[in-house]
CSV table of C-alpha atoms in Angstrom, one decimal:
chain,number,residue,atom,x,y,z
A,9,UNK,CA,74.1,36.3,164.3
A,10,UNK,CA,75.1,39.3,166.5
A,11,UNK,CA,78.6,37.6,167.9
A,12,UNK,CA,80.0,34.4,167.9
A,13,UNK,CA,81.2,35.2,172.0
A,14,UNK,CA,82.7,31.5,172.1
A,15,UNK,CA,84.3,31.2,168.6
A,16,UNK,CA,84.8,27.7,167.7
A,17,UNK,CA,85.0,26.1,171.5
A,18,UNK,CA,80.9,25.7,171.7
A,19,UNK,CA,78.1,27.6,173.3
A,20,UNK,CA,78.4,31.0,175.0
A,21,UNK,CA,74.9,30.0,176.9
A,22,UNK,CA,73.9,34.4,177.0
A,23,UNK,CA,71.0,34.7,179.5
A,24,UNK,CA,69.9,37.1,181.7
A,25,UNK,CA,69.4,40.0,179.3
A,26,UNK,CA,68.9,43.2,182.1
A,27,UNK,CA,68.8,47.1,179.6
A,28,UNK,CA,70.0,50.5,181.0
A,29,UNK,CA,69.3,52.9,178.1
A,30,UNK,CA,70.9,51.4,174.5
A,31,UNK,CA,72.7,49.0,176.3
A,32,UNK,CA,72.1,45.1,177.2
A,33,UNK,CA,73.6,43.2,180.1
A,34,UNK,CA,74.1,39.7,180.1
A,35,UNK,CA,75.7,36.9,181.6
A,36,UNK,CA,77.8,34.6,178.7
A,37,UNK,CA,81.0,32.5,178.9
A,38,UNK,CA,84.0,31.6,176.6
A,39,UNK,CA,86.4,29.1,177.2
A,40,UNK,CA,88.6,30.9,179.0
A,41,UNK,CA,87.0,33.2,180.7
A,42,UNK,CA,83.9,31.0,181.9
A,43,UNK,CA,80.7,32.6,182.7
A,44,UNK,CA,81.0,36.6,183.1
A,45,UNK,CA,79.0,39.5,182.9
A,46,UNK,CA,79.0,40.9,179.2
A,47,UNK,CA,77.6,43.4,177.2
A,48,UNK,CA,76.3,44.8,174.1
A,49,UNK,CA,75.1,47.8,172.0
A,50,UNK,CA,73.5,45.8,169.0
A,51,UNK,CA,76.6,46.0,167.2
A,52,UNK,CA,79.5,42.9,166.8
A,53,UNK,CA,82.2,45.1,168.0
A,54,UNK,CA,80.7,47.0,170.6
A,55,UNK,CA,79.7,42.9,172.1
A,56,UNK,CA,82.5,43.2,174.9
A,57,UNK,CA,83.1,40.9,178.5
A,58,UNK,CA,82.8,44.4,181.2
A,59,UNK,CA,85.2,42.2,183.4
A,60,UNK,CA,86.6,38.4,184.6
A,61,UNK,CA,85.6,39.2,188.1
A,62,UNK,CA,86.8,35.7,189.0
A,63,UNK,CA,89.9,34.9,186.6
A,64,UNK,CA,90.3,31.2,185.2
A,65,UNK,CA,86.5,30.2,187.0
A,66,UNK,CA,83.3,31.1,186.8
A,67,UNK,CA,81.7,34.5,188.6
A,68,UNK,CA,78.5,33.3,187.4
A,69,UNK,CA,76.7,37.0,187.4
A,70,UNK,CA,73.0,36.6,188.5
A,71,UNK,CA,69.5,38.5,189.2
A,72,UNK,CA,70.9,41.3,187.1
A,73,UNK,CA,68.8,44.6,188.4
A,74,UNK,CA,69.2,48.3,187.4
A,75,UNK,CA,69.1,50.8,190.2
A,76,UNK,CA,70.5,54.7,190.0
A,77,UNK,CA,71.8,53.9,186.1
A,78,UNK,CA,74.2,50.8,187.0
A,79,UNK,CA,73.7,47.3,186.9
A,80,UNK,CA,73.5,45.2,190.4
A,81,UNK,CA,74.0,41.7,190.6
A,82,UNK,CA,75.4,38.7,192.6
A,83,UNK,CA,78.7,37.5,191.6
A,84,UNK,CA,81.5,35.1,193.4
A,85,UNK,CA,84.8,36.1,192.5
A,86,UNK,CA,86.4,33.5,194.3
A,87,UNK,CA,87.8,35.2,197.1
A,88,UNK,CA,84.7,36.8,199.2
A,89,UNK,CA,82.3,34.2,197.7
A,90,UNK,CA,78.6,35.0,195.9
A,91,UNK,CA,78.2,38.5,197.1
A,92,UNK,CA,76.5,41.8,195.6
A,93,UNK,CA,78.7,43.6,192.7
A,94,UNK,CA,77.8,46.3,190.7
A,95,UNK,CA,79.0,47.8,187.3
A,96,UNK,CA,78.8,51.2,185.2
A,97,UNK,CA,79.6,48.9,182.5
A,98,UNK,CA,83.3,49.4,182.6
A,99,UNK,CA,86.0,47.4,183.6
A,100,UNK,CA,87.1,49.4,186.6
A,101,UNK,CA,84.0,50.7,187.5
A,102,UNK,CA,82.7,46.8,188.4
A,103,UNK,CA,83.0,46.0,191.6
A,104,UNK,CA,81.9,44.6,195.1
A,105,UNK,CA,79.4,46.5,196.9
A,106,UNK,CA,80.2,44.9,200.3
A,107,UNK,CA,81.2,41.7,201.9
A,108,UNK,CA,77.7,40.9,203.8
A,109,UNK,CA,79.5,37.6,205.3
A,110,UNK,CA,82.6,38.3,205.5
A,111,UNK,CA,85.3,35.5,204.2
A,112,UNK,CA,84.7,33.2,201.5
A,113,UNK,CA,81.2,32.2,203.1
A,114,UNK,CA,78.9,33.5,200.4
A,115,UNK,CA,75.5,35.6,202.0
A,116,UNK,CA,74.3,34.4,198.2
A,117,UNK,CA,72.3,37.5,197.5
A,118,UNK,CA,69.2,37.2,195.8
A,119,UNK,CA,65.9,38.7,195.1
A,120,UNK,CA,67.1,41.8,194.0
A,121,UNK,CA,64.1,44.5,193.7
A,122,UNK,CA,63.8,48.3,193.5
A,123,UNK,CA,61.7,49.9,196.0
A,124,UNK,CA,61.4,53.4,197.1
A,125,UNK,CA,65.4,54.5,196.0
A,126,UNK,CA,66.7,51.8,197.5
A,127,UNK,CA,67.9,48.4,196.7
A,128,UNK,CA,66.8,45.2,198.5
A,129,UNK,CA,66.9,41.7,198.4
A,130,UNK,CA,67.5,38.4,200.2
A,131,UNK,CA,71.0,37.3,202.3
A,132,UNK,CA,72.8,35.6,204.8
A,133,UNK,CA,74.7,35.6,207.2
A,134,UNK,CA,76.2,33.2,210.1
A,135,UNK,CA,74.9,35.6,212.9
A,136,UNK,CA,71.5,36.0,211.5
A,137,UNK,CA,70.6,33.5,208.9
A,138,UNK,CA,68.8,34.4,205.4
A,139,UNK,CA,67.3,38.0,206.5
A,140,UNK,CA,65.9,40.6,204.2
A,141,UNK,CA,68.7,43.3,203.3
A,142,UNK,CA,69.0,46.9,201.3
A,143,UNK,CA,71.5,49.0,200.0
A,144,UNK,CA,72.0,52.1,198.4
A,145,UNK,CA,75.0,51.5,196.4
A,146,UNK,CA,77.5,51.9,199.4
A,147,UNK,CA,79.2,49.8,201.7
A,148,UNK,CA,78.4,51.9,204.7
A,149,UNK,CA,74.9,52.0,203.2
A,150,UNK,CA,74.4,48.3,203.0
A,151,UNK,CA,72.3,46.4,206.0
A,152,UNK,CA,69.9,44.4,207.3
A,153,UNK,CA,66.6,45.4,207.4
A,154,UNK,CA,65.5,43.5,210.6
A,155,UNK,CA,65.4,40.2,212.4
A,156,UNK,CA,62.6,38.7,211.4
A,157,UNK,CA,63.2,35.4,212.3
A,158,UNK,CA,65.0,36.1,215.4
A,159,UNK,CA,69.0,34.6,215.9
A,160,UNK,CA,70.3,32.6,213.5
A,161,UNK,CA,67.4,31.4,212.2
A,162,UNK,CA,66.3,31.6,209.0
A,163,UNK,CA,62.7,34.1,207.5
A,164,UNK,CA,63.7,33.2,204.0
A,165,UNK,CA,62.2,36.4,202.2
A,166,UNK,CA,60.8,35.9,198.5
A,167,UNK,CA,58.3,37.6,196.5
A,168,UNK,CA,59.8,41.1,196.9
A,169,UNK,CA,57.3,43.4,195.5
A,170,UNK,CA,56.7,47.3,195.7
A,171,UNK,CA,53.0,48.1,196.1
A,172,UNK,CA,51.2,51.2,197.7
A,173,UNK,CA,54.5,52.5,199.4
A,174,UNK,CA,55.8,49.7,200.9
A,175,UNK,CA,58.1,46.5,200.2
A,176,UNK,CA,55.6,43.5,200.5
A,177,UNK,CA,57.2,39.9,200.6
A,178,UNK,CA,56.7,36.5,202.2
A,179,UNK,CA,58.9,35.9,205.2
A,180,UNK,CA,58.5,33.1,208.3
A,181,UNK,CA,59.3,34.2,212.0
A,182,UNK,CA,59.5,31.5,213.3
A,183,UNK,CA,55.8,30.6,214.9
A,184,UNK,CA,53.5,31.8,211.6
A,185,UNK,CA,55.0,30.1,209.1
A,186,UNK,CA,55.4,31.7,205.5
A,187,UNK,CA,52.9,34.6,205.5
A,188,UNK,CA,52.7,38.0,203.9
A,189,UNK,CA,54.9,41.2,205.7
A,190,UNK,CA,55.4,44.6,204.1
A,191,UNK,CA,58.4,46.7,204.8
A,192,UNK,CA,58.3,51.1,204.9
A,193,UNK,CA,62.8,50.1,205.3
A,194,UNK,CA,62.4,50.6,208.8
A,195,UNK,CA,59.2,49.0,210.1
A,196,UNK,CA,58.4,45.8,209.6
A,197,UNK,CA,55.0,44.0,210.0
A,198,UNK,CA,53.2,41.0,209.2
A,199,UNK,CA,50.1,42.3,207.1
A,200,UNK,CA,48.0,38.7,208.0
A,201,UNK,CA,48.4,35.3,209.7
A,202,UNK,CA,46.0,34.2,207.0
A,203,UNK,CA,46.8,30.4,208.2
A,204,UNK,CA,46.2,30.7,211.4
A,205,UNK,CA,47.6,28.2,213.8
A,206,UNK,CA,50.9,28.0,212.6
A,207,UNK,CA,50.7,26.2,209.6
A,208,UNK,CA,51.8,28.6,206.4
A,209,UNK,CA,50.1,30.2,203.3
A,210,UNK,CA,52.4,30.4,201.3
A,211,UNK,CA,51.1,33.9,199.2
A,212,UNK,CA,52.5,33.3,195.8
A,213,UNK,CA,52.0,35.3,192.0
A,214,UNK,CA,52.6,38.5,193.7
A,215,UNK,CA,50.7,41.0,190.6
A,216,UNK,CA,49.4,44.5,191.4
A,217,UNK,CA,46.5,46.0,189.3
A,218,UNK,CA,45.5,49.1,190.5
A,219,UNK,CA,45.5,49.9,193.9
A,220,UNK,CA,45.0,46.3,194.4
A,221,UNK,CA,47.8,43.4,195.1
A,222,UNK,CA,46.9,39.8,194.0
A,223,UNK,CA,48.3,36.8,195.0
A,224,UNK,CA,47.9,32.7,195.6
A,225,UNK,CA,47.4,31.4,199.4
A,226,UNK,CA,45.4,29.1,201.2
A,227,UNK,CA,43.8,29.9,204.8
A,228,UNK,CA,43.7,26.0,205.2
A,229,UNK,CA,40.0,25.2,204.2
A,230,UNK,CA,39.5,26.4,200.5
A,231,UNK,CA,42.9,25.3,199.3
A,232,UNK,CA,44.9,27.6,197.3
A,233,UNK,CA,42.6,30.7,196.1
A,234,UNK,CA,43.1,34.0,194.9
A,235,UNK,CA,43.5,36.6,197.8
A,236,UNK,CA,43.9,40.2,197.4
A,237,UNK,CA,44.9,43.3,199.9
A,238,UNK,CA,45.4,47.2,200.0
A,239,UNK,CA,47.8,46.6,202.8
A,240,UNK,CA,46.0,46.8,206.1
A,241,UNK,CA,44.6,43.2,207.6
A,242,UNK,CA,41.0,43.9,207.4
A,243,UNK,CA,41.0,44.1,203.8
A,244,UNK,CA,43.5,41.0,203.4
A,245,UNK,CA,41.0,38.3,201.9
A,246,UNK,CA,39.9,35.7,199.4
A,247,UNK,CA,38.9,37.1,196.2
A,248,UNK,CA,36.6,33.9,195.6
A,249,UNK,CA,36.4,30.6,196.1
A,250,UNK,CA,36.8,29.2,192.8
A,251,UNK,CA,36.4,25.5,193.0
A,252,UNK,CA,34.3,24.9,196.0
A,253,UNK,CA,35.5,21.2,196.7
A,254,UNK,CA,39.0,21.8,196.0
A,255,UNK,CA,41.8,24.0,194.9
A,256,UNK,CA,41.9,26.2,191.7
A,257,UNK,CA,45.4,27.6,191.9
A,258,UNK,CA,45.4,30.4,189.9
A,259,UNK,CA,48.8,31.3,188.1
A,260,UNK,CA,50.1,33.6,185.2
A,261,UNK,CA,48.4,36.6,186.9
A,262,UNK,CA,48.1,38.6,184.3
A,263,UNK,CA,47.1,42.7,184.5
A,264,UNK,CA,45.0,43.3,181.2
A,265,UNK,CA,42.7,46.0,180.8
A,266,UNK,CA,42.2,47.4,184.4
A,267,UNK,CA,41.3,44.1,185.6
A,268,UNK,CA,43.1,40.5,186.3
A,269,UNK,CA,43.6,38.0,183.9
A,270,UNK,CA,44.6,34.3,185.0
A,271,UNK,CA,44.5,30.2,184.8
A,272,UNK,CA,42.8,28.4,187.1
A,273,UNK,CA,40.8,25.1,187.7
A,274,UNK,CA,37.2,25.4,189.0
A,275,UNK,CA,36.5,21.6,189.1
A,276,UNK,CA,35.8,20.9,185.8
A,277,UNK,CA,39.3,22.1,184.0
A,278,UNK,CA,41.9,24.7,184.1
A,279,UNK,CA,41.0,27.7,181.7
A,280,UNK,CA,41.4,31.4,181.3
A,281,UNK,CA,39.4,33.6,184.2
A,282,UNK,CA,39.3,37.3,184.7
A,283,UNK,CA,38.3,39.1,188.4
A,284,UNK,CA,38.1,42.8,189.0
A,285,UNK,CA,38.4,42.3,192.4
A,286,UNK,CA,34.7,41.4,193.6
A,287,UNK,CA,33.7,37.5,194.3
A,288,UNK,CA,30.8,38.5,191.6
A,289,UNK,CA,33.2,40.2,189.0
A,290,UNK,CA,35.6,36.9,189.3
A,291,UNK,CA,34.3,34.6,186.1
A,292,UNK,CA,35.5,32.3,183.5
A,293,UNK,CA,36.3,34.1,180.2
A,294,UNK,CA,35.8,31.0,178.1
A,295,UNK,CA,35.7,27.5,178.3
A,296,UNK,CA,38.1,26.6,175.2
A,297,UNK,CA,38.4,22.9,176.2
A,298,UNK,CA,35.2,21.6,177.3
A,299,UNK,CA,36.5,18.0,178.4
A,300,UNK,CA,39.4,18.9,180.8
A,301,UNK,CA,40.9,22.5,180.3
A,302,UNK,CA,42.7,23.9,177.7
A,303,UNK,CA,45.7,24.8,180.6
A,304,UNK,CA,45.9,28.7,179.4
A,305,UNK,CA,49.9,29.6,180.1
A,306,UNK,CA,52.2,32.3,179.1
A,307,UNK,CA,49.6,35.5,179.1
A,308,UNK,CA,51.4,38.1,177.5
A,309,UNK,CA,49.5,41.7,176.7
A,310,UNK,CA,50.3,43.6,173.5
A,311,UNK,CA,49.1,46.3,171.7
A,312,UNK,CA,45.1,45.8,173.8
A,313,UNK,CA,45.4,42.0,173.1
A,314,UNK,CA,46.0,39.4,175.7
A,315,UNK,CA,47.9,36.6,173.9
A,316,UNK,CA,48.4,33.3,175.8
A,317,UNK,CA,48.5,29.5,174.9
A,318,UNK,CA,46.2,26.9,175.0
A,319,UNK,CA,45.0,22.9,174.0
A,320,UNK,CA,41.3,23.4,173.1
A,321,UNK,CA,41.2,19.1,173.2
A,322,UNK,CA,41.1,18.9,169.2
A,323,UNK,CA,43.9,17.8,166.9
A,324,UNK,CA,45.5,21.2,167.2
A,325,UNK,CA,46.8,20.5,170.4
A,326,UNK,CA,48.5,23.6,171.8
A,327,UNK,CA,48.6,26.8,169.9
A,328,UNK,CA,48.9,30.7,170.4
A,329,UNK,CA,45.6,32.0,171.3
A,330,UNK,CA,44.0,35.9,171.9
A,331,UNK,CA,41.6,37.2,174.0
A,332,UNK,CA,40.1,40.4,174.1
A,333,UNK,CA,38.5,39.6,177.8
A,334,UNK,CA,35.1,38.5,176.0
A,335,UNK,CA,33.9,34.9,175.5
A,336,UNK,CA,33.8,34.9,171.9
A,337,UNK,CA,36.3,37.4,171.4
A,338,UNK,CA,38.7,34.6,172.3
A,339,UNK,CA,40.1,32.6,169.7
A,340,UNK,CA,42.7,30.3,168.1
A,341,UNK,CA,45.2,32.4,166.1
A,342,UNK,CA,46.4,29.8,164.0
A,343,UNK,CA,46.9,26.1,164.1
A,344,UNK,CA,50.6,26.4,163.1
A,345,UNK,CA,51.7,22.4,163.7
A,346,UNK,CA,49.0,21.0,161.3
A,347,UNK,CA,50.4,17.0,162.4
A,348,UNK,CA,50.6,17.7,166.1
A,349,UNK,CA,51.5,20.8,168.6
A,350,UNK,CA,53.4,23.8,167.6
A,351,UNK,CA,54.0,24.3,171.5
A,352,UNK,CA,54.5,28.2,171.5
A,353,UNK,CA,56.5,29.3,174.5
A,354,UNK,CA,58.5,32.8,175.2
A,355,UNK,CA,55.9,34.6,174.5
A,356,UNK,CA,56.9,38.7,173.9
A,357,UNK,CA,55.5,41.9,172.0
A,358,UNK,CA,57.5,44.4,170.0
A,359,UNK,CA,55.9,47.4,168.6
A,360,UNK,CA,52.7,45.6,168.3
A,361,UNK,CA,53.6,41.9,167.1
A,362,UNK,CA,53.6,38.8,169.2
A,363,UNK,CA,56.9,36.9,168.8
A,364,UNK,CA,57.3,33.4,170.2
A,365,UNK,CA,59.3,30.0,169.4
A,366,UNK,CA,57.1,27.3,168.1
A,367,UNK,CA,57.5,24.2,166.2
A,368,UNK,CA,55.4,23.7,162.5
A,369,UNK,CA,56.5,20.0,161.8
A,370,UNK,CA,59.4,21.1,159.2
A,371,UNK,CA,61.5,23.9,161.0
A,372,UNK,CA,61.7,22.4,164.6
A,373,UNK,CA,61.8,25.2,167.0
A,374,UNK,CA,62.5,28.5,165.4
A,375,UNK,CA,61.1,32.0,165.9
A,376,UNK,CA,57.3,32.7,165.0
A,377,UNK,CA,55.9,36.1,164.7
A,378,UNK,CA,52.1,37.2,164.7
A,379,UNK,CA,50.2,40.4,164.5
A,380,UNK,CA,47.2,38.4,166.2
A,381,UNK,CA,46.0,36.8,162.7
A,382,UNK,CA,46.2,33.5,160.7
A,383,UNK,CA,47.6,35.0,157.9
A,384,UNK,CA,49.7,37.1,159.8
A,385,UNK,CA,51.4,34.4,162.2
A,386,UNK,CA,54.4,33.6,159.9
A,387,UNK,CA,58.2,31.6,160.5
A,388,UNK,CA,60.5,34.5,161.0
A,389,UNK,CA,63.4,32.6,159.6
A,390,UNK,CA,64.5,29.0,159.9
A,391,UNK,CA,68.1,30.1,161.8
A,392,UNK,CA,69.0,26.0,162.0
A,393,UNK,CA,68.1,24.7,158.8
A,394,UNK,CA,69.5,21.2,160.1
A,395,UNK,CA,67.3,20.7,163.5
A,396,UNK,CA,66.2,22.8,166.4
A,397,UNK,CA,67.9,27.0,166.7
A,398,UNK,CA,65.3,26.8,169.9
A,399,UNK,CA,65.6,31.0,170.7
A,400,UNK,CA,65.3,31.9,173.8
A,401,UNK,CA,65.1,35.0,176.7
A,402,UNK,CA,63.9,36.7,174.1
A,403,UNK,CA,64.4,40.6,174.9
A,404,UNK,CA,62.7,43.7,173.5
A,405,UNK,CA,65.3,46.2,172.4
A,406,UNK,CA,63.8,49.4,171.2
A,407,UNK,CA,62.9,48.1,167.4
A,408,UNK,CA,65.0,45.0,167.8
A,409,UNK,CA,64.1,41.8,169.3
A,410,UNK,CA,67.5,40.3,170.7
């Protein structure tokens, strides 16, 4: 145990674990102080609340983001409402970057990305509804982007992601419905109406390999596909169509050895697949449950290994898995729950080990490690010896998992 932040009044609830250098930033509460932005060094003492922002409530720090060595976040500190705050990580130097809508109404900021020196992310205000924003760390320096939705309407930004020098992201104007845009900070564009007609597309899974960025959408006859562009709107298009007579949704895209790695459903079963782009280099890896789809989630990459997890349809149930992107390169690590499911979930890697939460039948949900072989997947430590520790955000700190 690092620090007992609550002492004897019950759970701190730390989440949102955001690193600048040897430092961790997190959001935890106490009884009285509620939920506040924290942080730590690895050590008890140097465990220390940066500052009650919002004295005898909660500020309720969120989408924690590093930009220009600080820590950005939304906060509410019960006067100007959930705005955007940043911190140097001391107690006078956390404070509000700018009242975006002005009074207690809160522009609820959200989003937050890094892209080309600048800060942006998702707010609202009365005049113009939920509009894409930036900032460089000053009041003077904090605005809207554009109108995109034009009044008070709202476009609803999401999927903020920076790709071949520009800000791409899903926004709806009003006519298009939800479609991809990119962003240079002072041009904005729709890249595609790829559902034409003015239903929406809804791009999704936002994952760049390459000079390539992958996503999710439907153009209204194939369901939802995978889609790729390079930014321009001729080159905007369906990778494949993976299940001809309906939808294969592809999720946990997954970069893995220059190409893409995900789960999707072809008609017969979800399972793993791989594309490098081309409708003819888009193919299952394996088919690991033969009578309705082992489900693949969680694809994590480590040390030239792509871990995941999956239900091959036997007694195992589900169970941490690796792939090497061959068919019979992918395999079962270990059947750790031999009465049921060990259900592995947070899947990270730390100087070359998988770590994960699973459950074997006698320790309840406790922290697993593996360096990708039976013998070598092994209960860390039984931190509840009475019922369920069930770890979570598990974070990567230099040789530390925290």
């Amino acid at each position: 145990l690092l620090k007992n932040i609550n002492g004897s009044s019950g759970t701190s609830n730390p989440e949102r674990f955001t690193r600048i250098d040897d430092t961790v930033f997190f959001s935890a509460r106490t009884a009285s102080l509620s939920q506040e932005l924290w942080k730590t060094d690895g050590t008890e003492s140097g465990t220390q609340l940066v500052k009650d922002i919002n004295p005898g409530r909660a500020s309720a720090p969120r989408f924690l983001t590093v930009y220009n060595g600080e820590i950005y976040f939304a906060a509410d500190d019960g006067t100007h409402g959930r705005e955007l705050w940043k911190s140097d990580g001391t107690r006078d130097g956390t404070h509000l970057v700018k009242d975006i809508s002005d009074g207690y109404y809160s522009s609820g900021p959200e989003y937050i990305t890094v892209y080309d020196d600048m800060l942006y992310f998702r707010a609202e205000t009365r005049s113009y509804g939920i509009e894409l924003w930036r900032t460089d760390g000053t009041r003077a320096g904090t605005e809207r982007v554009t109108d995109i939705n034009s009044g008070s309407a709202d476009a609803w930004p999401t999927r903020l992601t920076g790709f071949n020098g520009y800000l791409f992201f899903v926004a709806e104007d009003g006519s298009t419905g939800r479609e991809l845009w990119f962003t240079d900070g002072s041009t904005t564009v729709q890249v595609k109406d790829i559902y034409e007609g003015g239903s929406e597309s809804v791009p999704r899974e936002f994952t760049v390999v390459g000079n390539t960025l992958y996503f999710t959408a439907t153009e209204g006859r194939n369901g939802v596909e995978l889609w790729k562009t390079s930014g321009s709107t001729s080159d905007t298009e369906m990778v494949k169509d993976i299940n001809g007579s309906g939808l294969s949704a592809p999720r946990s895209l997954t970069p893995f050895n220059g190409e893409l790695y995900f789960s999707a459903n072809d008609g017969s079963g979800r399972e793993l697949w791989k594309s490098d782009g081309s409708p003819g280099g888009t193919t299952l890896v394996k088919d690991i449950n033969g009578s309705g789809g082992s489900k693949p989630e969680e694809l994590t990459v480590g040390d030239g290994v792509l871990y995941f997890t999956a239900d091959d349809g036997s007694k195992t149930g589900r169970e941490p898995w690796k792939s090497d992107g061959t068919t019979d390169g992918t395999t079962l690590i270990k059947d750790i729950n031999l009465k049921g499911t060990s259900h592995p979930t947070q899947l990270v890697t730390l100087d070359g080990e998988l770590y994960f939460r699973a459950v074997d039948g006698k320790t309840g949900g406790e922290l697993w490690k593996s360096d990708g072989t039976k013998d070598g997947t092994t209960l860390v430590k039984d931190i509840n010896t009475s019922g369920y520790s069930t770890p979570s955000e598990l974070t990567p700190l230099e040789s530390f998992l925290r």
